Coordinates of C-alpha atoms in Angstrom, one line a residue:
M23 CA 19.9 5.9 -23.7
A24 CA 18.2 2.5 -23.8
S25 CA 17.6 0.7 -20.6
G26 CA 16.7 -2.9 -19.6
F27 CA 16.3 -5.4 -22.3
D28 CA 16.6 -2.8 -25.1
G29 CA 19.9 -1.7 -23.8
D30 CA 21.0 -5.3 -23.3
I31 CA 19.9 -6.6 -26.8
E32 CA 23.3 -6.0 -28.4
A33 CA 25.1 -7.7 -25.5
I34 CA 22.7 -10.6 -25.5
E35 CA 23.2 -11.0 -29.3
L36 CA 27.0 -10.9 -29.0
F37 CA 26.9 -13.4 -26.1
V38 CA 24.7 -15.8 -28.2
T39 CA 26.9 -15.6 -31.2
E40 CA 30.1 -16.1 -29.1
H41 CA 28.8 -19.1 -27.2
Y42 CA 26.4 -20.8 -29.6
S43 CA 27.6 -21.5 -33.2
N44 CA 24.1 -22.4 -34.5
S45 CA 23.1 -18.8 -34.0
M46 CA 25.2 -17.8 -36.9
C47 CA 22.6 -19.2 -39.3
W48 CA 19.7 -17.2 -37.7
G49 CA 20.7 -14.0 -39.3
D50 CA 19.1 -11.0 -37.4
F51 CA 17.5 -12.9 -34.5
K52 CA 16.6 -9.7 -32.6
P53 CA 12.9 -9.8 -33.6
W54 CA 12.7 -13.4 -32.5
M55 CA 14.5 -12.5 -29.1
R56 CA 12.2 -9.6 -28.7
W57 CA 9.1 -11.8 -29.1
Y58 CA 10.5 -14.1 -26.4
R59 CA 11.3 -11.1 -24.1
E60 CA 7.9 -9.4 -24.6
N61 CA 6.2 -12.7 -23.6
K62 CA 8.6 -13.0 -20.6
L63 CA 10.1 -16.1 -22.1
L64 CA 13.7 -14.9 -22.3
G65 CA 15.7 -14.6 -19.2
Y66 CA 19.3 -13.7 -18.8
I67 CA 21.9 -13.3 -16.0
K68 CA 24.3 -10.4 -15.7
G69 CA 27.5 -10.4 -13.8
E70 CA 28.7 -7.8 -11.4
G71 CA 30.4 -5.9 -14.2
G72 CA 27.1 -5.9 -16.1
Q73 CA 28.2 -8.5 -18.7
I74 CA 25.9 -11.2 -19.8
E75 CA 26.8 -14.6 -18.1
G76 CA 23.9 -16.8 -19.3
M77 CA 20.6 -16.7 -21.1
A78 CA 17.6 -19.0 -21.8
M79 CA 14.4 -18.8 -23.9
V80 CA 11.5 -21.1 -23.2
R81 CA 7.9 -21.6 -24.4
F82 CA 5.0 -23.6 -23.1
V83 CA 3.4 -26.2 -25.4
D84 CA 1.1 -29.2 -25.3
D85 CA 3.2 -31.3 -27.6
V86 CA 6.9 -31.3 -28.5
Q87 CA 6.2 -31.6 -32.2
R88 CA 4.1 -28.3 -32.0
A89 CA 7.1 -26.6 -30.5
I90 CA 9.2 -27.6 -33.5
E91 CA 6.6 -26.8 -36.1
E92 CA 5.2 -23.6 -34.6
P93 CA 8.1 -21.4 -33.5
Y94 CA 5.9 -18.7 -32.0
F95 CA 3.3 -20.8 -30.3
N96 CA 3.1 -20.4 -26.6
D97 CA 0.4 -21.0 -24.0
P98 CA 1.5 -20.5 -20.4
N99 CA -1.2 -22.7 -19.2
L100 CA 0.2 -25.8 -20.8
D101 CA 2.3 -28.6 -19.2
I102 CA 5.5 -28.8 -21.3
C103 CA 8.3 -26.3 -20.9
W104 CA 10.1 -26.3 -24.3
V105 CA 13.6 -25.0 -23.8
E106 CA 14.4 -23.2 -27.1
L107 CA 17.9 -22.1 -26.2
V108 CA 19.9 -22.1 -23.0
I109 CA 23.6 -20.9 -22.7
A110 CA 25.1 -21.2 -19.3
P111 CA 28.9 -21.6 -19.5
K112 CA 29.1 -22.2 -15.7
P113 CA 27.0 -24.6 -13.5
E114 CA 26.0 -21.8 -11.2
T115 CA 24.7 -19.7 -14.1
L116 CA 22.5 -22.6 -15.1
A117 CA 21.2 -22.8 -11.5
R118 CA 20.4 -19.1 -11.6
L119 CA 18.5 -19.5 -14.9
V120 CA 16.5 -22.4 -13.5
D121 CA 15.7 -20.3 -10.4
L122 CA 14.6 -17.5 -12.7
L123 CA 12.3 -19.9 -14.6
L124 CA 10.8 -21.3 -11.5
T125 CA 10.3 -17.8 -10.0
V126 CA 8.5 -16.4 -13.2
W127 CA 6.7 -19.5 -14.4
G128 CA 6.6 -22.1 -11.6
E129 CA 6.9 -25.9 -12.2
R130 CA 5.4 -27.9 -15.0
K131 CA 4.9 -31.7 -15.6
Y132 CA 7.7 -31.9 -18.2
F133 CA 10.4 -30.0 -20.0
A134 CA 11.8 -30.8 -23.4
A135 CA 14.6 -29.6 -25.6
R136 CA 16.7 -30.3 -28.7
R137 CA 19.9 -31.8 -27.3
N138 CA 22.5 -30.6 -29.8
H139 CA 25.3 -32.5 -28.0
L140 CA 23.3 -35.7 -28.7
G141 CA 23.0 -35.1 -32.4
G142 CA 20.0 -32.8 -32.2
A143 CA 17.8 -35.5 -30.5
I144 CA 14.6 -34.2 -28.9
K145 CA 14.3 -35.3 -25.4
Q146 CA 11.5 -34.9 -22.9
Y147 CA 12.0 -35.3 -19.1
P148 CA 9.9 -34.9 -15.9
F149 CA 10.2 -31.3 -14.8
K150 CA 11.6 -32.3 -11.4
V151 CA 14.8 -33.2 -13.2
L152 CA 15.2 -29.5 -14.2
S153 CA 14.2 -28.4 -10.8
R154 CA 17.1 -30.3 -9.3
L155 CA 19.5 -28.0 -11.1
S156 CA 18.2 -24.8 -9.3
F157 CA 20.2 -23.4 -6.4
K158 CA 17.5 -24.8 -4.0
G159 CA 17.7 -28.3 -5.7
L160 CA 21.5 -28.3 -5.6
T161 CA 21.5 -27.2 -1.9
Q162 CA 19.1 -30.1 -1.0
L163 CA 21.2 -32.5 -3.0
L164 CA 24.4 -31.4 -1.3
S165 CA 22.7 -31.5 2.1
S166 CA 21.5 -35.0 1.4
S167 CA 24.9 -36.2 0.3
K168 CA 26.5 -34.8 3.5
Q169 CA 24.1 -36.6 5.6
I170 CA 24.8 -39.9 3.8
G171 CA 28.6 -39.4 4.1
S172 CA 28.4 -38.5 7.8

């Protein structure tokens, strides 16, 4: 019986194909996902019943163009966190994924991604924008807004 990621690979693949239509053109993306996982670049959240609730794949690059042109390039010492794929149907799942990223890799100067809902535009942002989406960041934001409204 497989355990850990090997046991979850089928569930992760199904989750991706159910929630991200572009995955249909990838064919068998298990080897690609395994590369991300072996390099601690794939994180996922499981619910209480063991079902996959969200997943993300990131790499660290020195230039966004390099992330696009070299799909297996990664150097954990570089300043740009390239978000290859993130699927988080609920805001709290995204916050948990960001917390996981911060716990494993820490903050960077920037994060960048292809924004499919913006026509595939590539966008780069200061990393603090992403950090605000973590549970810690959301808690600070809610705390600040309560103080303003008081």
